[in-house]
Amino acid sequence: MSARGRSAAGRARSEATTTNTADLHPSLLPLAFLVGTWRGEGVGGYEDLEGFHYGQEITFAADGRPALGYVSHTWWADEPRDGREPGSPLATETGFWRVQPGEDGKKVVEVTLAHPFGIAEIYVGTVTGTRIDLDHNVLIRTATARDVTRSARLYGLVEGGDLAYAIDMEAEGKPLQSHLSARLHRVTD
């Protein structure tokens, strides 16, 4: 296939990606509640870091294969400081979420994420109803990336059907501690 043919095939695949659960692979049914686009605000902080507010949009998309595509974009939603203005881009994550059978009938969630600042992560956890605990984490980083050594994540639906999450991080020689949390509402077409 020519490069031109591959580009057309890539476009077709992108256009086939959807936030509709009708395209959900059967193995992903435990994650069906995530499918779609979510938007809202969160708070962040860390030891020796002044707290801040941020906006976020996350999309979980299905294309019929046994993994959900995942993209997250965040932006500054606080008062101007440190060269940041409201709306300034902060972090981006991209990756995939999949479900595997686990022991005792539990569903194991495997998540791979890449960050543009030199860090890639693999999480393994469980899904119970609409709660996802990602507590086992492997992290690799480039020589110039921040010294992050571990993180854990908790996602779930809360009152009103919103998606909430919390991320704990261990970095720069400091112990695992709260870093980010947000509450996002489902974006409807």
Short mmCIF file of N, CA, C and O in Angstrom, two decimals, residues 4-109:
data_model
loop_
_atom_site.label_atom_id
_atom_site.label_comp_id
_atom_site.label_asym_id
_atom_site.label_seq_id
_atom_site.Cartn_x
_atom_site.Cartn_y
_atom_site.Cartn_z
N ARG A 4 0.11 7.22 0.31
CA ARG A 4 -1.16 7.90 0.10
C ARG A 4 -2.32 7.00 0.51
O ARG A 4 -3.26 7.44 1.15
N GLY A 5 -2.23 5.71 0.19
CA GLY A 5 -3.26 4.75 0.58
C GLY A 5 -3.33 4.58 2.09
O GLY A 5 -4.41 4.49 2.67
N ARG A 6 -2.17 4.55 2.74
CA ARG A 6 -2.16 4.43 4.19
C ARG A 6 -2.79 5.65 4.84
O ARG A 6 -3.51 5.54 5.81
N SER A 7 -2.54 6.84 4.29
CA SER A 7 -3.14 8.05 4.84
C SER A 7 -4.65 8.00 4.75
O SER A 7 -5.36 8.33 5.68
N ALA A 8 -5.16 7.55 3.60
CA ALA A 8 -6.60 7.44 3.43
C ALA A 8 -7.18 6.41 4.41
O ALA A 8 -8.22 6.62 5.02
N ALA A 9 -6.47 5.29 4.57
CA ALA A 9 -6.93 4.27 5.52
C ALA A 9 -6.91 4.81 6.93
O ALA A 9 -7.82 4.55 7.72
N GLY A 10 -5.88 5.58 7.27
CA GLY A 10 -5.81 6.18 8.61
C GLY A 10 -6.95 7.15 8.84
O GLY A 10 -7.54 7.18 9.90
N ARG A 11 -7.28 7.94 7.80
CA ARG A 11 -8.41 8.87 7.93
C ARG A 11 -9.71 8.10 8.13
O ARG A 11 -10.53 8.47 8.96
N ALA A 12 -9.89 7.03 7.38
CA ALA A 12 -11.12 6.24 7.51
C ALA A 12 -11.23 5.67 8.91
O ALA A 12 -12.29 5.67 9.53
N ARG A 13 -10.12 5.19 9.45
CA ARG A 13 -10.13 4.63 10.80
C ARG A 13 -10.45 5.71 11.81
O ARG A 13 -11.24 5.51 12.72
N SER A 14 -9.87 6.91 11.65
CA SER A 14 -10.15 8.01 12.58
C SER A 14 -11.61 8.40 12.52
O SER A 14 -12.23 8.65 13.54
N GLU A 15 -12.17 8.46 11.32
CA GLU A 15 -13.56 8.83 11.19
C GLU A 15 -14.48 7.77 11.77
O GLU A 15 -15.58 8.05 12.20
N ALA A 16 -13.99 6.50 11.81
CA ALA A 16 -14.81 5.41 12.36
C ALA A 16 -14.77 5.39 13.88
O ALA A 16 -15.59 4.75 14.52
N THR A 17 -13.80 6.07 14.47
CA THR A 17 -13.73 6.13 15.93
C THR A 17 -14.90 6.93 16.44
O THR A 17 -15.22 7.99 15.91
N THR A 18 -15.54 6.43 17.48
CA THR A 18 -16.76 7.08 17.93
C THR A 18 -16.83 7.11 19.44
O THR A 18 -16.12 6.37 20.12
N THR A 19 -17.67 7.95 19.93
CA THR A 19 -17.97 7.96 21.36
C THR A 19 -19.30 7.28 21.62
O THR A 19 -19.90 7.44 22.66
N ASN A 20 -19.75 6.48 20.65
CA ASN A 20 -21.00 5.74 20.75
C ASN A 20 -20.71 4.32 21.23
O ASN A 20 -19.84 3.65 20.69
N THR A 21 -21.43 3.84 22.23
CA THR A 21 -21.16 2.51 22.77
C THR A 21 -21.58 1.40 21.81
O THR A 21 -21.22 0.25 22.02
N ALA A 22 -22.29 1.71 20.71
CA ALA A 22 -22.65 0.68 19.73
C ALA A 22 -21.40 0.07 19.11
O ALA A 22 -21.43 -1.08 18.68
N ASP A 23 -20.30 0.82 19.05
CA ASP A 23 -19.05 0.33 18.48
C ASP A 23 -18.12 -0.29 19.52
O ASP A 23 -16.96 -0.53 19.24
N LEU A 24 -18.63 -0.54 20.69
CA LEU A 24 -17.81 -1.05 21.79
C LEU A 24 -17.55 -2.54 21.64
O LEU A 24 -18.48 -3.33 21.46
N HIS A 25 -16.30 -2.92 21.71
CA HIS A 25 -15.92 -4.34 21.70
C HIS A 25 -16.50 -4.99 22.96
O HIS A 25 -16.51 -4.35 24.02
N PRO A 26 -17.00 -6.22 22.87
CA PRO A 26 -17.63 -6.86 24.04
C PRO A 26 -16.74 -6.88 25.30
O PRO A 26 -17.26 -6.77 26.41
N SER A 27 -15.43 -6.98 25.15
CA SER A 27 -14.55 -7.02 26.32
C SER A 27 -14.56 -5.70 27.09
O SER A 27 -14.18 -5.66 28.27
N LEU A 28 -15.00 -4.63 26.44
CA LEU A 28 -14.98 -3.30 27.06
C LEU A 28 -16.29 -2.91 27.73
O LEU A 28 -16.40 -1.81 28.25
N LEU A 29 -17.26 -3.81 27.77
CA LEU A 29 -18.54 -3.48 28.39
C LEU A 29 -18.40 -2.93 29.81
O LEU A 29 -19.12 -2.01 30.18
N PRO A 30 -17.46 -3.44 30.64
CA PRO A 30 -17.33 -2.84 31.98
C PRO A 30 -16.91 -1.37 31.97
O PRO A 30 -17.07 -0.68 32.96
N LEU A 31 -16.38 -0.89 30.84
CA LEU A 31 -15.96 0.52 30.73
C LEU A 31 -16.93 1.35 29.91
O LEU A 31 -16.67 2.53 29.63
N ALA A 32 -18.07 0.78 29.54
CA ALA A 32 -19.03 1.49 28.69
C ALA A 32 -19.44 2.84 29.27
O ALA A 32 -19.66 3.79 28.51
N PHE A 33 -19.51 2.94 30.58
CA PHE A 33 -19.92 4.21 31.21
C PHE A 33 -18.95 5.35 30.94
O PHE A 33 -19.30 6.52 31.07
N LEU A 34 -17.71 5.04 30.53
CA LEU A 34 -16.72 6.08 30.25
C LEU A 34 -16.84 6.66 28.85
O LEU A 34 -16.42 7.80 28.60
N VAL A 35 -17.40 5.90 27.91
CA VAL A 35 -17.38 6.28 26.50
C VAL A 35 -18.08 7.63 26.29
O VAL A 35 -19.20 7.84 26.74
N GLY A 36 -17.37 8.52 25.64
CA GLY A 36 -17.89 9.85 25.36
C GLY A 36 -16.86 10.91 25.70
O GLY A 36 -15.70 10.61 25.97
N THR A 37 -17.30 12.14 25.67
CA THR A 37 -16.44 13.28 25.99
C THR A 37 -16.93 13.89 27.29
O THR A 37 -18.13 14.07 27.50
N TRP A 38 -15.98 14.21 28.16
CA TRP A 38 -16.23 14.76 29.49
C TRP A 38 -15.48 16.07 29.62
O TRP A 38 -14.32 16.17 29.19
N ARG A 39 -16.09 17.07 30.25
CA ARG A 39 -15.44 18.37 30.41
C ARG A 39 -15.78 18.95 31.79
O ARG A 39 -16.91 18.80 32.26
N GLY A 40 -14.82 19.61 32.40
CA GLY A 40 -15.08 20.23 33.69
C GLY A 40 -13.83 20.89 34.23
O GLY A 40 -12.93 21.28 33.48
N GLU A 41 -13.79 21.00 35.57
CA GLU A 41 -12.67 21.67 36.22
C GLU A 41 -12.13 20.84 37.36
O GLU A 41 -12.84 20.00 37.93
N GLY A 42 -10.88 21.09 37.68
CA GLY A 42 -10.23 20.38 38.76
C GLY A 42 -9.29 21.28 39.53
O GLY A 42 -9.11 22.45 39.20
N VAL A 43 -8.70 20.69 40.56
CA VAL A 43 -7.72 21.39 41.38
C VAL A 43 -6.45 20.55 41.44
O VAL A 43 -6.50 19.32 41.39
N GLY A 44 -5.33 21.24 41.54
CA GLY A 44 -4.06 20.56 41.62
C GLY A 44 -3.18 21.18 42.67
O GLY A 44 -3.42 22.31 43.12
N GLY A 45 -2.18 20.45 43.04
CA GLY A 45 -1.20 20.91 44.02
C GLY A 45 -0.25 19.78 44.34
O GLY A 45 -0.44 18.64 43.92
N TYR A 46 0.77 20.11 45.09
CA TYR A 46 1.76 19.13 45.51
C TYR A 46 2.63 19.81 46.55
O TYR A 46 2.69 21.04 46.61
N GLU A 47 3.30 19.03 47.34
CA GLU A 47 4.20 19.60 48.35
C GLU A 47 5.15 20.60 47.67
O GLU A 47 5.73 20.31 46.63
N ASP A 48 5.27 21.77 48.23
CA ASP A 48 6.10 22.86 47.70
C ASP A 48 5.58 23.45 46.39
O ASP A 48 6.32 24.13 45.68
N LEU A 49 4.32 23.21 46.05
CA LEU A 49 3.71 23.76 44.83
C LEU A 49 2.41 24.43 45.22
O LEU A 49 1.57 23.83 45.88
N GLU A 50 2.27 25.69 44.84
CA GLU A 50 1.03 26.41 45.15
C GLU A 50 -0.14 25.76 44.42
O GLU A 50 -0.03 25.38 43.24
N GLY A 51 -1.26 25.63 45.10
CA GLY A 51 -2.45 25.03 44.50
C GLY A 51 -2.93 25.82 43.29
O GLY A 51 -2.65 27.01 43.14
N PHE A 52 -3.67 25.14 42.40
CA PHE A 52 -4.15 25.79 41.18
C PHE A 52 -5.44 25.12 40.71
O PHE A 52 -5.77 24.01 41.12
N HIS A 53 -6.16 25.82 39.84
CA HIS A 53 -7.37 25.31 39.20
C HIS A 53 -7.08 25.09 37.72
O HIS A 53 -6.33 25.86 37.11
N TYR A 54 -7.69 24.06 37.16
CA TYR A 54 -7.50 23.78 35.74
C TYR A 54 -8.81 23.31 35.11
O TYR A 54 -9.69 22.79 35.80
N GLY A 55 -8.93 23.51 33.81
CA GLY A 55 -10.03 22.96 33.03
C GLY A 55 -9.54 21.72 32.33
O GLY A 55 -8.34 21.55 32.10
N GLN A 56 -10.48 20.85 31.97
CA GLN A 56 -10.06 19.59 31.34
C GLN A 56 -11.15 19.06 30.42
O GLN A 56 -12.34 19.20 30.70
N GLU A 57 -10.71 18.43 29.34
CA GLU A 57 -11.60 17.66 28.49
C GLU A 57 -10.96 16.31 28.24
O GLU A 57 -9.78 16.23 27.87
N ILE A 58 -11.73 15.25 28.48
CA ILE A 58 -11.29 13.87 28.27
C ILE A 58 -12.25 13.23 27.28
O ILE A 58 -13.46 13.39 27.39
N THR A 59 -11.71 12.48 26.34
CA THR A 59 -12.54 11.69 25.43
C THR A 59 -12.11 10.23 25.48
O THR A 59 -10.92 9.92 25.36
N PHE A 60 -13.09 9.36 25.69
CA PHE A 60 -12.92 7.91 25.60
C PHE A 60 -13.67 7.49 24.34
O PHE A 60 -14.88 7.72 24.25
N ALA A 61 -12.98 6.89 23.37
CA ALA A 61 -13.60 6.55 22.10
C ALA A 61 -13.41 5.08 21.74
O ALA A 61 -12.35 4.50 22.01
N ALA A 62 -14.44 4.51 21.13
CA ALA A 62 -14.42 3.11 20.70
C ALA A 62 -14.38 3.04 19.18
O ALA A 62 -15.00 3.85 18.51
N ASP A 63 -13.65 2.04 18.67
CA ASP A 63 -13.64 1.81 17.22
C ASP A 63 -13.86 0.34 16.87
O ASP A 63 -13.54 -0.10 15.78
N GLY A 64 -14.39 -0.43 17.81
CA GLY A 64 -14.66 -1.83 17.57
C GLY A 64 -13.54 -2.76 18.01
O GLY A 64 -13.74 -3.96 18.13
N ARG A 65 -12.36 -2.22 18.25
CA ARG A 65 -11.25 -3.05 18.74
C ARG A 65 -11.31 -3.14 20.25
O ARG A 65 -12.00 -2.36 20.90
N PRO A 66 -10.56 -4.08 20.85
CA PRO A 66 -10.66 -4.30 22.30
C PRO A 66 -9.87 -3.31 23.17
O PRO A 66 -9.25 -3.68 24.16
N ALA A 67 -9.87 -2.04 22.80
CA ALA A 67 -9.24 -1.00 23.61
C ALA A 67 -9.96 0.32 23.35
O ALA A 67 -10.30 0.63 22.21
N LEU A 68 -10.20 1.08 24.42
CA LEU A 68 -10.75 2.43 24.26
C LEU A 68 -9.60 3.39 24.00
O LEU A 68 -8.59 3.35 24.70
N GLY A 69 -9.77 4.25 23.02
CA GLY A 69 -8.81 5.33 22.84
C GLY A 69 -9.08 6.39 23.90
O GLY A 69 -10.23 6.61 24.31
N TYR A 70 -8.04 7.06 24.36
CA TYR A 70 -8.15 8.04 25.44
C TYR A 70 -7.30 9.26 25.10
O TYR A 70 -6.13 9.12 24.72
N VAL A 71 -7.89 10.45 25.21
CA VAL A 71 -7.15 11.70 25.05
C VAL A 71 -7.63 12.67 26.11
O VAL A 71 -8.83 12.83 26.33
N SER A 72 -6.68 13.33 26.78
CA SER A 72 -7.00 14.32 27.79
C SER A 72 -6.20 15.59 27.51
O SER A 72 -5.00 15.52 27.24
N HIS A 73 -6.89 16.73 27.58
CA HIS A 73 -6.24 18.04 27.45
C HIS A 73 -6.64 18.87 28.66
O HIS A 73 -7.81 18.90 29.03
N THR A 74 -5.67 19.56 29.25
CA THR A 74 -5.97 20.46 30.36
C THR A 74 -5.46 21.86 30.04
O THR A 74 -4.55 22.04 29.23
N TRP A 75 -6.08 22.84 30.71
CA TRP A 75 -5.69 24.23 30.51
C TRP A 75 -5.80 24.98 31.85
O TRP A 75 -6.53 24.58 32.75
N TRP A 76 -5.06 26.05 31.94
CA TRP A 76 -5.02 26.89 33.14
C TRP A 76 -6.38 27.56 33.33
O TRP A 76 -6.90 28.19 32.42
N ALA A 77 -6.95 27.44 34.54
CA ALA A 77 -8.25 28.07 34.84
C ALA A 77 -8.18 28.89 36.11
O ALA A 77 -9.16 29.06 36.82
N ASP A 78 -7.02 29.41 36.40
CA ASP A 78 -6.79 30.17 37.62
C ASP A 78 -6.39 31.59 37.24
O ASP A 78 -6.28 31.94 36.07
N GLU A 79 -6.16 32.40 38.27
CA GLU A 79 -5.68 33.76 38.05
C GLU A 79 -4.32 33.70 37.36
O GLU A 79 -3.55 32.76 37.57
N PRO A 80 -3.99 34.71 36.55
CA PRO A 80 -2.67 34.72 35.90
C PRO A 80 -1.54 34.66 36.92
O PRO A 80 -1.58 35.32 37.96
N ARG A 81 -0.56 33.80 36.66
CA ARG A 81 0.67 33.73 37.47
C ARG A 81 1.69 32.84 36.77
O ARG A 81 1.34 31.99 35.96
N ASP A 82 2.93 33.04 37.11
CA ASP A 82 4.03 32.25 36.56
C ASP A 82 3.99 32.17 35.03
O ASP A 82 4.29 31.13 34.45
N GLY A 83 3.57 33.24 34.39
CA GLY A 83 3.51 33.27 32.94
C GLY A 83 2.31 32.58 32.34
O GLY A 83 2.20 32.47 31.12
N ARG A 84 1.40 32.11 33.17
CA ARG A 84 0.20 31.43 32.67
C ARG A 84 -1.00 32.36 32.73
O ARG A 84 -1.20 33.07 33.70
N GLU A 85 -1.79 32.30 31.70
CA GLU A 85 -3.03 33.06 31.60
C GLU A 85 -4.19 32.07 31.54
O GLU A 85 -4.00 30.93 31.10
N PRO A 86 -5.39 32.46 31.94
CA PRO A 86 -6.53 31.56 31.78
C PRO A 86 -6.64 31.04 30.34
O PRO A 86 -6.50 31.81 29.39
N GLY A 87 -6.79 29.74 30.20
CA GLY A 87 -6.86 29.11 28.89
C GLY A 87 -5.54 28.60 28.36
O GLY A 87 -5.51 27.88 27.36
N SER A 88 -4.42 28.97 29.02
CA SER A 88 -3.12 28.48 28.57
C SER A 88 -3.07 26.95 28.70
O SER A 88 -3.48 26.40 29.71
N PRO A 89 -2.55 26.25 27.67
CA PRO A 89 -2.49 24.80 27.75
C PRO A 89 -1.57 24.33 28.87
O PRO A 89 -0.54 24.94 29.15
N LEU A 90 -1.97 23.23 29.53
CA LEU A 90 -1.15 22.63 30.58
C LEU A 90 -0.64 21.27 30.12
O LEU A 90 0.39 21.17 29.49
N ALA A 91 -1.38 20.21 30.41
CA ALA A 91 -0.91 18.86 30.12
C ALA A 91 -1.80 18.17 29.09
O ALA A 91 -2.97 18.50 28.94
N THR A 92 -1.21 17.20 28.41
CA THR A 92 -1.92 16.34 27.48
C THR A 92 -1.52 14.90 27.79
O THR A 92 -0.36 14.64 28.10
N GLU A 93 -2.50 14.00 27.71
CA GLU A 93 -2.23 12.57 27.84
C GLU A 93 -2.94 11.89 26.69
O GLU A 93 -4.03 12.30 26.30
N THR A 94 -2.34 10.84 26.19
CA THR A 94 -3.00 10.02 25.19
C THR A 94 -2.69 8.57 25.47
O THR A 94 -1.62 8.26 26.01
N GLY A 95 -3.62 7.70 25.16
CA GLY A 95 -3.37 6.30 25.43
C GLY A 95 -4.55 5.41 25.14
O GLY A 95 -5.45 5.77 24.36
N PHE A 96 -4.54 4.25 25.80
CA PHE A 96 -5.55 3.23 25.58
C PHE A 96 -5.93 2.56 26.90
O PHE A 96 -5.09 2.41 27.77
N TRP A 97 -7.20 2.18 27.00
CA TRP A 97 -7.73 1.46 28.16
C TRP A 97 -8.31 0.14 27.66
O TRP A 97 -9.04 0.12 26.67
N ARG A 98 -7.99 -0.96 28.34
CA ARG A 98 -8.58 -2.24 27.97
C ARG A 98 -8.90 -3.05 29.22
O ARG A 98 -8.42 -2.75 30.30
N VAL A 99 -9.72 -4.07 29.05
CA VAL A 99 -10.16 -4.91 30.15
C VAL A 99 -9.74 -6.35 29.88
O VAL A 99 -9.89 -6.84 28.75
N GLN A 100 -9.22 -7.00 30.91
CA GLN A 100 -8.82 -8.40 30.82
C GLN A 100 -9.49 -9.16 31.97
O GLN A 100 -9.79 -8.58 33.01
N PRO A 101 -9.71 -10.48 31.78
CA PRO A 101 -10.27 -11.26 32.89
C PRO A 101 -9.25 -11.36 34.02
O PRO A 101 -8.05 -11.48 33.77
N GLY A 102 -9.72 -11.30 35.24
CA GLY A 102 -8.84 -11.40 36.40
C GLY A 102 -9.23 -12.58 37.27
O GLY A 102 -10.13 -13.36 36.94
N GLU A 103 -8.55 -12.70 38.37
CA GLU A 103 -8.84 -13.78 39.32
C GLU A 103 -10.20 -13.54 39.98
O GLU A 103 -10.63 -12.41 40.13
N ASP A 104 -10.84 -14.61 40.37
CA ASP A 104 -12.12 -14.55 41.09
C ASP A 104 -13.19 -13.77 40.33
O ASP A 104 -14.03 -13.12 40.94
N GLY A 105 -13.12 -13.78 39.00
CA GLY A 105 -14.14 -13.11 38.21
C GLY A 105 -14.01 -11.60 38.15
O GLY A 105 -14.81 -10.93 37.51
N LYS A 106 -13.02 -11.03 38.81
CA LYS A 106 -12.83 -9.57 38.75
C LYS A 106 -12.34 -9.17 37.37
O LYS A 106 -11.67 -9.94 36.68
N LYS A 107 -12.67 -7.96 36.99
CA LYS A 107 -12.22 -7.41 35.72
C LYS A 107 -10.99 -6.55 35.96
O LYS A 107 -11.00 -5.65 36.79
N VAL A 108 -9.92 -6.86 35.24
CA VAL A 108 -8.67 -6.11 35.36
C VAL A 108 -8.64 -5.05 34.26
O VAL A 108 -8.91 -5.34 33.10
N VAL A 109 -8.32 -3.83 34.65
CA VAL A 109 -8.20 -2.72 33.70
C VAL A 109 -6.71 -2.45 33.48
O VAL A 109 -5.96 -2.32 34.45
#
